[in-house]
Amino acid sequence: LRDGLRARPGPRKLAAPPSGLARPKATAMATVMLRRLPRKCLPWDVVATLDRFVDRQAYDFVCVPHSDSSPFNMGFAIVNFVDASAAQAAIDKMEGHLWEGSTSARINARKGRVQGLGANLSLWKEAQERNGATQR
């Protein structure tokens, strides 16, 4: 293109689930992605933040992914709630509030791409086997 500008790439296609893993279609949202997580937060920091907004009985899975190349998390957490109403209530209560221990990082809560405890556990287990890493 002229003047050294590159064409904007087209939309990216989503890859097929790893190892033929079928991602079940969920009828109701129960898994939430919490974004803008401060990079030094640990899973227990996420639990402490959740404790400010929801009862611990409302969720059954918390995952804070870390990369192999960095001691820090990847900037998000996945939380699976026991039902859709608990998930929506958490989004409504948490959106825009500060992370526990932070003075500037605000929670961005959204519906998770993968829904359900079984699907999230399967993806987590597969990532562990593929990377040989452990979740902190």
PDB file of C-alpha atoms in Angstrom:
ATOM      1  CA  LEU A   1       0.000   0.000   0.000  1.00  0.00           C
ATOM      2  CA  ARG A   2       0.995   3.627  -0.354  1.00  0.00           C
ATOM      3  CA  ASP A   3       3.030   5.533   2.198  1.00  0.00           C
ATOM      4  CA  GLY A   4       4.132   2.385   4.010  1.00  0.00           C
ATOM      5  CA  LEU A   5       0.673   1.681   5.432  1.00  0.00           C
ATOM      6  CA  ARG A   6      -0.427  -1.898   5.725  1.00  0.00           C
ATOM      7  CA  ALA A   7      -3.886  -3.176   5.049  1.00  0.00           C
ATOM      8  CA  ARG A   8      -5.921  -3.899   8.128  1.00  0.00           C
ATOM      9  CA  PRO A   9      -6.075  -7.667   8.643  1.00  0.00           C
ATOM     10  CA  GLY A  10      -9.424  -9.332   8.222  1.00  0.00           C
ATOM     11  CA  PRO A  11     -11.340 -10.910  11.082  1.00  0.00           C
ATOM     12  CA  ARG A  12      -9.554 -13.767  12.806  1.00  0.00           C
ATOM     13  CA  LYS A  13     -11.123 -17.179  12.685  1.00  0.00           C
ATOM     14  CA  LEU A  14     -11.476 -19.057  15.936  1.00  0.00           C
ATOM     15  CA  ALA A  15      -9.431 -22.219  16.072  1.00  0.00           C
ATOM     16  CA  ALA A  16     -11.117 -25.541  16.590  1.00  0.00           C
ATOM     17  CA  PRO A  17     -11.167 -26.758  20.192  1.00  0.00           C
ATOM     18  CA  PRO A  18      -7.862 -28.489  21.071  1.00  0.00           C
ATOM     19  CA  SER A  19      -7.699 -32.280  20.716  1.00  0.00           C
ATOM     20  CA  GLY A  20     -11.213 -32.494  19.399  1.00  0.00           C
ATOM     21  CA  LEU A  21     -12.624 -31.184  22.665  1.00  0.00           C
ATOM     22  CA  ALA A  22     -16.238 -30.332  22.047  1.00  0.00           C
ATOM     23  CA  ARG A  23     -17.356 -27.160  23.741  1.00  0.00           C
ATOM     24  CA  PRO A  24     -20.929 -27.720  24.822  1.00  0.00           C
ATOM     25  CA  LYS A  25     -23.516 -25.127  23.973  1.00  0.00           C
ATOM     26  CA  ALA A  26     -24.702 -23.533  27.185  1.00  0.00           C
ATOM     27  CA  THR A  27     -28.255 -22.333  27.428  1.00  0.00           C
ATOM     28  CA  ALA A  28     -27.507 -19.967  30.305  1.00  0.00           C
ATOM     29  CA  MET A  29     -24.417 -18.032  31.244  1.00  0.00           C
ATOM     30  CA  ALA A  30     -22.643 -19.304  34.372  1.00  0.00           C
ATOM     31  CA  THR A  31     -18.965 -18.574  33.642  1.00  0.00           C
ATOM     32  CA  VAL A  32     -17.572 -15.056  33.963  1.00  0.00           C
ATOM     33  CA  MET A  33     -14.280 -13.623  32.741  1.00  0.00           C
ATOM     34  CA  LEU A  34     -12.840 -10.989  35.049  1.00  0.00           C
ATOM     35  CA  ARG A  35     -10.472  -8.751  33.104  1.00  0.00           C
ATOM     36  CA  ARG A  36      -7.988  -6.006  34.005  1.00  0.00           C
ATOM     37  CA  LEU A  37      -6.581  -8.209  36.759  1.00  0.00           C
ATOM     38  CA  PRO A  38      -3.382  -6.670  38.180  1.00  0.00           C
ATOM     39  CA  ARG A  39      -0.514  -8.853  36.932  1.00  0.00           C
ATOM     40  CA  LYS A  40       0.814  -9.715  40.393  1.00  0.00           C
ATOM     41  CA  CYS A  41      -2.557 -10.975  41.700  1.00  0.00           C
ATOM     42  CA  LEU A  42      -2.740 -14.588  42.798  1.00  0.00           C
ATOM     43  CA  PRO A  43      -5.847 -16.800  42.831  1.00  0.00           C
ATOM     44  CA  TRP A  44      -6.416 -16.020  46.516  1.00  0.00           C
ATOM     45  CA  ASP A  45      -6.424 -12.308  45.682  1.00  0.00           C
ATOM     46  CA  VAL A  46      -9.221 -12.984  43.204  1.00  0.00           C
ATOM     47  CA  VAL A  47     -11.108 -14.957  45.875  1.00  0.00           C
ATOM     48  CA  ALA A  48     -10.665 -12.031  48.302  1.00  0.00           C
ATOM     49  CA  THR A  49     -12.150  -9.704  45.692  1.00  0.00           C
ATOM     50  CA  LEU A  50     -15.038 -12.095  45.025  1.00  0.00           C
ATOM     51  CA  ASP A  51     -15.713 -12.265  48.780  1.00  0.00           C
ATOM     52  CA  ARG A  52     -16.542  -8.556  48.749  1.00  0.00           C
ATOM     53  CA  PHE A  53     -19.370  -9.092  46.267  1.00  0.00           C
ATOM     54  CA  VAL A  54     -20.679 -12.679  46.396  1.00  0.00           C
ATOM     55  CA  ASP A  55     -20.928 -15.604  48.782  1.00  0.00           C
ATOM     56  CA  ARG A  56     -18.338 -18.364  48.306  1.00  0.00           C
ATOM     57  CA  GLN A  57     -21.149 -20.853  47.798  1.00  0.00           C
ATOM     58  CA  ALA A  58     -22.101 -18.962  44.615  1.00  0.00           C
ATOM     59  CA  TYR A  59     -19.052 -20.167  42.636  1.00  0.00           C
ATOM     60  CA  ASP A  60     -17.231 -23.467  42.210  1.00  0.00           C
ATOM     61  CA  PHE A  61     -14.189 -22.696  40.036  1.00  0.00           C
ATOM     62  CA  VAL A  62     -11.578 -19.924  39.925  1.00  0.00           C
ATOM     63  CA  CYS A  63      -8.699 -19.977  37.448  1.00  0.00           C
ATOM     64  CA  VAL A  64      -5.968 -17.332  37.151  1.00  0.00           C
ATOM     65  CA  PRO A  65      -3.842 -18.345  34.147  1.00  0.00           C
ATOM     66  CA  HIS A  66      -0.086 -17.725  34.195  1.00  0.00           C
ATOM     67  CA  SER A  67       2.281 -17.999  31.266  1.00  0.00           C
ATOM     68  CA  ASP A  68       5.395 -20.157  31.388  1.00  0.00           C
ATOM     69  CA  SER A  69       7.574 -17.221  30.381  1.00  0.00           C
ATOM     70  CA  SER A  70       6.501 -14.856  33.158  1.00  0.00           C
ATOM     71  CA  PRO A  71       5.943 -15.091  36.906  1.00  0.00           C
ATOM     72  CA  PHE A  72       2.843 -12.907  36.513  1.00  0.00           C
ATOM     73  CA  ASN A  73      -0.722 -13.777  35.588  1.00  0.00           C
ATOM     74  CA  MET A  74      -2.121 -13.082  32.131  1.00  0.00           C
ATOM     75  CA  GLY A  75      -4.414 -10.245  33.255  1.00  0.00           C
ATOM     76  CA  PHE A  76      -7.680 -12.129  33.635  1.00  0.00           C
ATOM     77  CA  ALA A  77      -9.454 -14.711  35.763  1.00  0.00           C
ATOM     78  CA  ILE A  78     -12.185 -17.218  34.979  1.00  0.00           C
ATOM     79  CA  VAL A  79     -14.904 -17.832  37.563  1.00  0.00           C
ATOM     80  CA  ASN A  80     -17.671 -20.403  37.179  1.00  0.00           C
ATOM     81  CA  PHE A  81     -20.831 -19.716  39.152  1.00  0.00           C
ATOM     82  CA  VAL A  82     -23.320 -22.363  40.225  1.00  0.00           C
ATOM     83  CA  ASP A  83     -26.133 -20.792  38.218  1.00  0.00           C
ATOM     84  CA  ALA A  84     -26.857 -18.038  35.738  1.00  0.00           C
ATOM     85  CA  SER A  85     -28.501 -15.722  38.260  1.00  0.00           C
ATOM     86  CA  ALA A  86     -25.409 -15.823  40.519  1.00  0.00           C
ATOM     87  CA  ALA A  87     -23.181 -15.092  37.514  1.00  0.00           C
ATOM     88  CA  GLN A  88     -25.276 -12.135  36.394  1.00  0.00           C
ATOM     89  CA  ALA A  89     -25.487 -10.784  39.951  1.00  0.00           C
ATOM     90  CA  ALA A  90     -21.683 -10.973  40.223  1.00  0.00           C
ATOM     91  CA  ILE A  91     -21.241  -9.091  36.940  1.00  0.00           C
ATOM     92  CA  ASP A  92     -23.701  -6.422  38.041  1.00  0.00           C
ATOM     93  CA  LYS A  93     -22.069  -5.990  41.465  1.00  0.00           C
ATOM     94  CA  MET A  94     -18.394  -6.185  40.424  1.00  0.00           C
ATOM     95  CA  GLU A  95     -18.241  -4.235  37.163  1.00  0.00           C
ATOM     96  CA  GLY A  96     -16.157  -1.093  37.581  1.00  0.00           C
ATOM     97  CA  HIS A  97     -15.130  -1.689  41.189  1.00  0.00           C
ATOM     98  CA  LEU A  98     -11.476  -1.850  42.263  1.00  0.00           C
ATOM     99  CA  TRP A  99      -9.613  -5.127  42.575  1.00  0.00           C
ATOM    100  CA  GLU A 100      -8.685  -6.069  46.151  1.00  0.00           C
ATOM    101  CA  GLY A 101      -5.450  -4.303  47.074  1.00  0.00           C
ATOM    102  CA  SER A 102      -5.462  -2.059  43.982  1.00  0.00           C
ATOM    103  CA  THR A 103      -5.810   1.702  43.889  1.00  0.00           C
ATOM    104  CA  SER A 104      -6.440   2.013  40.153  1.00  0.00           C
ATOM    105  CA  ALA A 105      -7.269  -1.314  38.438  1.00  0.00           C
ATOM    106  CA  ARG A 106     -11.006  -1.611  37.916  1.00  0.00           C
ATOM    107  CA  ILE A 107     -12.796  -4.914  37.355  1.00  0.00           C
ATOM    108  CA  ASN A 108     -14.158  -5.615  33.903  1.00  0.00           C
ATOM    109  CA  ALA A 109     -16.645  -8.500  34.263  1.00  0.00           C
ATOM    110  CA  ARG A 110     -18.057 -10.200  31.176  1.00  0.00           C
ATOM    111  CA  LYS A 111     -19.622 -13.465  30.081  1.00  0.00           C
ATOM    112  CA  GLY A 112     -16.930 -16.112  29.602  1.00  0.00           C
ATOM    113  CA  ARG A 113     -16.226 -17.504  26.146  1.00  0.00           C
ATOM    114  CA  VAL A 114     -16.350 -21.090  27.476  1.00  0.00           C
ATOM    115  CA  GLN A 115     -19.359 -21.856  29.660  1.00  0.00           C
ATOM    116  CA  GLY A 116     -19.793 -24.436  32.398  1.00  0.00           C
ATOM    117  CA  LEU A 117     -17.653 -26.119  35.030  1.00  0.00           C
ATOM    118  CA  GLY A 118     -16.981 -29.277  33.004  1.00  0.00           C
ATOM    119  CA  ALA A 119     -15.867 -27.382  29.903  1.00  0.00           C
ATOM    120  CA  ASN A 120     -13.587 -25.085  31.900  1.00  0.00           C
ATOM    121  CA  LEU A 121     -12.043 -27.966  33.858  1.00  0.00           C
ATOM    122  CA  SER A 122     -11.396 -29.840  30.613  1.00  0.00           C
ATOM    123  CA  LEU A 123      -9.674 -26.842  29.039  1.00  0.00           C
ATOM    124  CA  TRP A 124      -7.634 -26.198  32.191  1.00  0.00           C
ATOM    125  CA  LYS A 125      -6.527 -29.845  32.390  1.00  0.00           C
ATOM    126  CA  GLU A 126      -5.622 -29.935  28.715  1.00  0.00           C
ATOM    127  CA  ALA A 127      -3.598 -26.717  29.019  1.00  0.00           C
ATOM    128  CA  GLN A 128      -1.732 -28.211  31.972  1.00  0.00           C
ATOM    129  CA  GLU A 129      -0.888 -31.356  30.015  1.00  0.00           C
ATOM    130  CA  ARG A 130       0.097 -29.425  26.904  1.00  0.00           C
ATOM    131  CA  ASN A 131       2.304 -26.891  28.716  1.00  0.00           C
ATOM    132  CA  GLY A 132       3.484 -29.002  31.610  1.00  0.00           C
ATOM    133  CA  ALA A 133       2.710 -25.979  33.783  1.00  0.00           C
ATOM    134  CA  THR A 134       0.923 -25.711  37.096  1.00  0.00           C
ATOM    135  CA  GLN A 135      -1.648 -23.123  38.064  1.00  0.00           C
ATOM    136  CA  ARG A 136      -0.667 -20.995  41.031  1.00  0.00           C
TER     137      ARG A 136
END
